[in-house]
Amino acid sequence: MYNKDNVFAKILRGEIPNKTVYSDDNVLAFYDVAPRARVHVLVIPRGEYTDIFDFTQNAPESLQIAFWAGVRNTVEKLGLRDNFRTVANTGRGAGQSVMHFHVHIMSDERFKEDF
Ligand code: AMP
């Protein structure tokens, strides 16, 4: 069940400030307030979806397509085409703390050496 009081809903309503990286009618991307990588950005859809399961099951196709285009545009804007990770923590068990679907984009020099 989506809770309209979650912090990302407040950001979308303009009630809490954010450092925007990319924005359009369907998507907002902004810097994570507690970065865990050299670059750490969150991408969220402008819609009420709790997690990736809710989003992929219930969001209109047009919004799903627009969301991934927003991820791509954000990555391009950050200049990370060749060095980034996406993470979508899903559920409390996986550490999801904000119940508004979001994808983390993270980039760090050391990623190049991890695998
Ligand atoms: P998750 O743990 O996957 O749900 O990720 C939620 C993320 O939101 C965490 O990395 C937090 O640091 C980040 N976060 C929480 N509040 C804010 C905020 N007001 N602005 C930017 N990022 C936030």
PDB file of C-alpha atoms and ligand atoms in Angstrom:
ATOM      1  CA  MET A   1       0.000   0.000   0.000  1.00  0.00           C
ATOM      2  CA  TYR A   2       1.500   3.338  -1.082  1.00  0.00           C
ATOM      3  CA  ASN A   3       1.923   5.920   1.677  1.00  0.00           C
ATOM      4  CA  LYS A   4       1.709   9.487   0.367  1.00  0.00           C
ATOM      5  CA  ASP A   5       3.766  10.709   3.335  1.00  0.00           C
ATOM      6  CA  ASN A   6       6.986   9.007   2.202  1.00  0.00           C
ATOM      7  CA  VAL A   7       9.970  11.289   1.674  1.00  0.00           C
ATOM      8  CA  PHE A   8      10.081  10.896  -2.120  1.00  0.00           C
ATOM      9  CA  ALA A   9       6.391  11.777  -2.425  1.00  0.00           C
ATOM     10  CA  LYS A  10       7.207  14.929  -0.470  1.00  0.00           C
ATOM     11  CA  ILE A  11      10.101  15.679  -2.816  1.00  0.00           C
ATOM     12  CA  LEU A  12       7.798  15.253  -5.818  1.00  0.00           C
ATOM     13  CA  ARG A  13       5.292  17.652  -4.253  1.00  0.00           C
ATOM     14  CA  GLY A  14       8.074  20.180  -3.616  1.00  0.00           C
ATOM     15  CA  GLU A  15       7.709  19.937   0.165  1.00  0.00           C
ATOM     16  CA  ILE A  16      11.328  18.815   0.640  1.00  0.00           C
ATOM     17  CA  PRO A  17      14.213  20.238  -1.418  1.00  0.00           C
ATOM     18  CA  ASN A  18      16.393  18.082  -3.654  1.00  0.00           C
ATOM     19  CA  LYS A  19      19.467  18.481  -5.813  1.00  0.00           C
ATOM     20  CA  THR A  20      17.989  17.669  -9.204  1.00  0.00           C
ATOM     21  CA  VAL A  21      20.101  16.003 -11.878  1.00  0.00           C
ATOM     22  CA  TYR A  22      17.352  15.355 -14.416  1.00  0.00           C
ATOM     23  CA  SER A  23      13.638  16.048 -14.545  1.00  0.00           C
ATOM     24  CA  ASP A  24      10.813  15.592 -17.018  1.00  0.00           C
ATOM     25  CA  ASP A  25       7.053  14.964 -16.932  1.00  0.00           C
ATOM     26  CA  ASN A  26       7.502  11.335 -15.832  1.00  0.00           C
ATOM     27  CA  VAL A  27      10.756  11.151 -13.917  1.00  0.00           C
ATOM     28  CA  LEU A  28      12.830  12.970 -11.325  1.00  0.00           C
ATOM     29  CA  ALA A  29      16.503  12.196 -10.667  1.00  0.00           C
ATOM     30  CA  PHE A  30      18.347  13.758  -7.714  1.00  0.00           C
ATOM     31  CA  TYR A  31      21.466  13.269  -5.610  1.00  0.00           C
ATOM     32  CA  ASP A  32      21.188  10.876  -2.666  1.00  0.00           C
ATOM     33  CA  VAL A  33      21.401  12.796   0.600  1.00  0.00           C
ATOM     34  CA  ALA A  34      23.762  10.164   2.072  1.00  0.00           C
ATOM     35  CA  PRO A  35      25.955   9.106  -0.856  1.00  0.00           C
ATOM     36  CA  ARG A  36      27.626   5.701  -0.710  1.00  0.00           C
ATOM     37  CA  ALA A  37      29.630   6.161  -3.908  1.00  0.00           C
ATOM     38  CA  ARG A  38      31.514   9.009  -5.577  1.00  0.00           C
ATOM     39  CA  VAL A  39      28.351   9.635  -7.611  1.00  0.00           C
ATOM     40  CA  HIS A  40      25.074   8.468  -6.068  1.00  0.00           C
ATOM     41  CA  VAL A  41      21.812   9.518  -7.677  1.00  0.00           C
ATOM     42  CA  LEU A  42      18.228   8.278  -7.292  1.00  0.00           C
ATOM     43  CA  VAL A  43      15.724   8.088 -10.125  1.00  0.00           C
ATOM     44  CA  ILE A  44      12.012   7.989  -9.299  1.00  0.00           C
ATOM     45  CA  PRO A  45       8.861   7.904 -11.393  1.00  0.00           C
ATOM     46  CA  ARG A  46       6.226  10.595 -10.953  1.00  0.00           C
ATOM     47  CA  GLY A  47       3.607   8.115  -9.807  1.00  0.00           C
ATOM     48  CA  GLU A  48       2.560   6.222  -6.716  1.00  0.00           C
ATOM     49  CA  TYR A  49       4.391   2.870  -6.813  1.00  0.00           C
ATOM     50  CA  THR A  50       5.988   1.277  -3.783  1.00  0.00           C
ATOM     51  CA  ASP A  51       8.618  -0.901  -5.447  1.00  0.00           C
ATOM     52  CA  ILE A  52       9.739  -2.555  -8.682  1.00  0.00           C
ATOM     53  CA  PHE A  53       7.000  -5.203  -8.427  1.00  0.00           C
ATOM     54  CA  ASP A  54       4.265  -2.621  -8.003  1.00  0.00           C
ATOM     55  CA  PHE A  55       5.724  -0.431 -10.758  1.00  0.00           C
ATOM     56  CA  THR A  56       6.162  -3.152 -13.373  1.00  0.00           C
ATOM     57  CA  GLN A  57       2.733  -4.629 -12.639  1.00  0.00           C
ATOM     58  CA  ASN A  58       0.641  -1.489 -12.251  1.00  0.00           C
ATOM     59  CA  ALA A  59       2.276   1.460 -14.021  1.00  0.00           C
ATOM     60  CA  PRO A  60       1.069   2.202 -17.554  1.00  0.00           C
ATOM     61  CA  GLU A  61       3.487   0.972 -20.218  1.00  0.00           C
ATOM     62  CA  SER A  62       4.106   4.544 -21.308  1.00  0.00           C
ATOM     63  CA  LEU A  63       5.359   5.445 -17.818  1.00  0.00           C
ATOM     64  CA  GLN A  64       7.548   2.336 -17.611  1.00  0.00           C
ATOM     65  CA  ILE A  65       9.174   3.221 -20.917  1.00  0.00           C
ATOM     66  CA  ALA A  66       9.550   6.849 -19.882  1.00  0.00           C
ATOM     67  CA  PHE A  67      11.103   5.800 -16.574  1.00  0.00           C
ATOM     68  CA  TRP A  68      13.898   3.811 -18.209  1.00  0.00           C
ATOM     69  CA  ALA A  69      14.449   6.614 -20.699  1.00  0.00           C
ATOM     70  CA  GLY A  70      14.813   8.866 -17.645  1.00  0.00           C
ATOM     71  CA  VAL A  71      17.421   6.522 -16.163  1.00  0.00           C
ATOM     72  CA  ARG A  72      19.288   6.620 -19.453  1.00  0.00           C
ATOM     73  CA  ASN A  73      19.068  10.407 -19.721  1.00  0.00           C
ATOM     74  CA  THR A  74      20.307  10.742 -16.148  1.00  0.00           C
ATOM     75  CA  VAL A  75      23.301   8.501 -16.806  1.00  0.00           C
ATOM     76  CA  GLU A  76      24.132  10.449 -19.953  1.00  0.00           C
ATOM     77  CA  LYS A  77      23.813  13.749 -18.133  1.00  0.00           C
ATOM     78  CA  LEU A  78      26.206  12.480 -15.459  1.00  0.00           C
ATOM     79  CA  GLY A  79      28.652  11.247 -18.115  1.00  0.00           C
ATOM     80  CA  LEU A  80      28.685   7.742 -16.665  1.00  0.00           C
ATOM     81  CA  ARG A  81      27.905   5.702 -19.773  1.00  0.00           C
ATOM     82  CA  ASP A  82      30.811   3.331 -19.243  1.00  0.00           C
ATOM     83  CA  ASN A  83      30.949   3.081 -15.445  1.00  0.00           C
ATOM     84  CA  PHE A  84      27.811   2.870 -13.349  1.00  0.00           C
ATOM     85  CA  ARG A  85      25.583   0.489 -11.424  1.00  0.00           C
ATOM     86  CA  THR A  86      21.838   0.443 -10.948  1.00  0.00           C
ATOM     87  CA  VAL A  87      20.283  -0.987  -7.795  1.00  0.00           C
ATOM     88  CA  ALA A  88      16.626  -1.269  -6.828  1.00  0.00           C
ATOM     89  CA  ASN A  89      16.384  -2.447  -3.229  1.00  0.00           C
ATOM     90  CA  THR A  90      13.036  -4.179  -2.868  1.00  0.00           C
ATOM     91  CA  GLY A  91      11.371  -4.838   0.476  1.00  0.00           C
ATOM     92  CA  ARG A  92      12.533  -4.269   4.022  1.00  0.00           C
ATOM     93  CA  GLY A  93      14.553  -7.497   3.864  1.00  0.00           C
ATOM     94  CA  ALA A  94      16.739  -6.001   1.148  1.00  0.00           C
ATOM     95  CA  GLY A  95      17.082  -2.689   2.941  1.00  0.00           C
ATOM     96  CA  GLN A  96      14.482  -0.654   1.083  1.00  0.00           C
ATOM     97  CA  SER A  97      13.874   2.303   3.379  1.00  0.00           C
ATOM     98  CA  VAL A  98      11.725   4.551   1.174  1.00  0.00           C
ATOM     99  CA  MET A  99       8.594   2.896  -0.164  1.00  0.00           C
ATOM    100  CA  HIS A 100       8.424   4.838  -3.402  1.00  0.00           C
ATOM    101  CA  PHE A 101       9.982   2.896  -6.291  1.00  0.00           C
ATOM    102  CA  HIS A 102      13.474   4.173  -7.046  1.00  0.00           C
ATOM    103  CA  VAL A 103      16.619   3.107  -8.806  1.00  0.00           C
ATOM    104  CA  HIS A 104      20.020   3.993  -7.393  1.00  0.00           C
ATOM    105  CA  ILE A 105      22.659   5.016  -9.929  1.00  0.00           C
ATOM    106  CA  MET A 106      26.122   4.697  -8.449  1.00  0.00           C
ATOM    107  CA  SER A 107      29.560   5.210  -9.853  1.00  0.00           C
ATOM    108  CA  ASP A 108      32.944   4.881  -8.256  1.00  0.00           C
ATOM    109  CA  GLU A 109      36.429   4.475  -9.625  1.00  0.00           C
ATOM    110  CA  ARG A 110      36.893   1.186  -7.803  1.00  0.00           C
ATOM    111  CA  PHE A 111      33.926  -0.421  -9.604  1.00  0.00           C
ATOM    112  CA  LYS A 112      36.228  -0.954 -12.548  1.00  0.00           C
ATOM    113  CA  GLU A 113      38.259  -3.416 -10.498  1.00  0.00           C
ATOM    114  CA  ASP A 114      35.466  -5.320  -8.724  1.00  0.00           C
ATOM    115  CA  PHE A 115      34.690  -7.999 -11.283  1.00  0.00           C
TER     116      PHE A 115
HETATM  117  P1  AMP B   1      16.621   2.556  -0.183  1.00  0.00           P
HETATM  118  O1  AMP B   1      17.312   2.250   1.092  1.00  0.00           O
HETATM  119  O2  AMP B   1      16.990   1.672  -1.324  1.00  0.00           O
HETATM  120  O3  AMP B   1      15.118   2.668   0.016  1.00  0.00           O
HETATM  121  O4  AMP B   1      17.136   3.986  -0.604  1.00  0.00           O
HETATM  122  C1  AMP B   1      16.615   5.158  -0.106  1.00  0.00           C
HETATM  123  C2  AMP B   1      17.676   6.216  -0.288  1.00  0.00           C
HETATM  124  O5  AMP B   1      17.072   7.489  -0.137  1.00  0.00           O
HETATM  125  C3  AMP B   1      18.828   6.151   0.713  1.00  0.00           C
HETATM  126  O6  AMP B   1      20.048   5.949   0.008  1.00  0.00           O
HETATM  127  C4  AMP B   1      18.787   7.523   1.410  1.00  0.00           C
HETATM  128  O7  AMP B   1      20.053   8.042   1.667  1.00  0.00           O
HETATM  129  C5  AMP B   1      18.026   8.357   0.396  1.00  0.00           C
HETATM  130  N1  AMP B   1      17.295   9.500   0.925  1.00  0.00           N
HETATM  131  C6  AMP B   1      16.482   9.537   1.996  1.00  0.00           C
HETATM  132  N2  AMP B   1      15.967  10.759   2.163  1.00  0.00           N
HETATM  133  C7  AMP B   1      16.457  11.524   1.138  1.00  0.00           C
HETATM  134  C8  AMP B   1      16.297  12.886   0.750  1.00  0.00           C
HETATM  135  N3  AMP B   1      15.512  13.734   1.418  1.00  0.00           N
HETATM  136  N4  AMP B   1      16.961  13.317  -0.362  1.00  0.00           N
HETATM  137  C9  AMP B   1      17.767  12.489  -1.057  1.00  0.00           C
HETATM  138  N5  AMP B   1      17.940  11.190  -0.740  1.00  0.00           N
HETATM  139  C10 AMP B   1      17.308  10.712   0.349  1.00  0.00           C
END
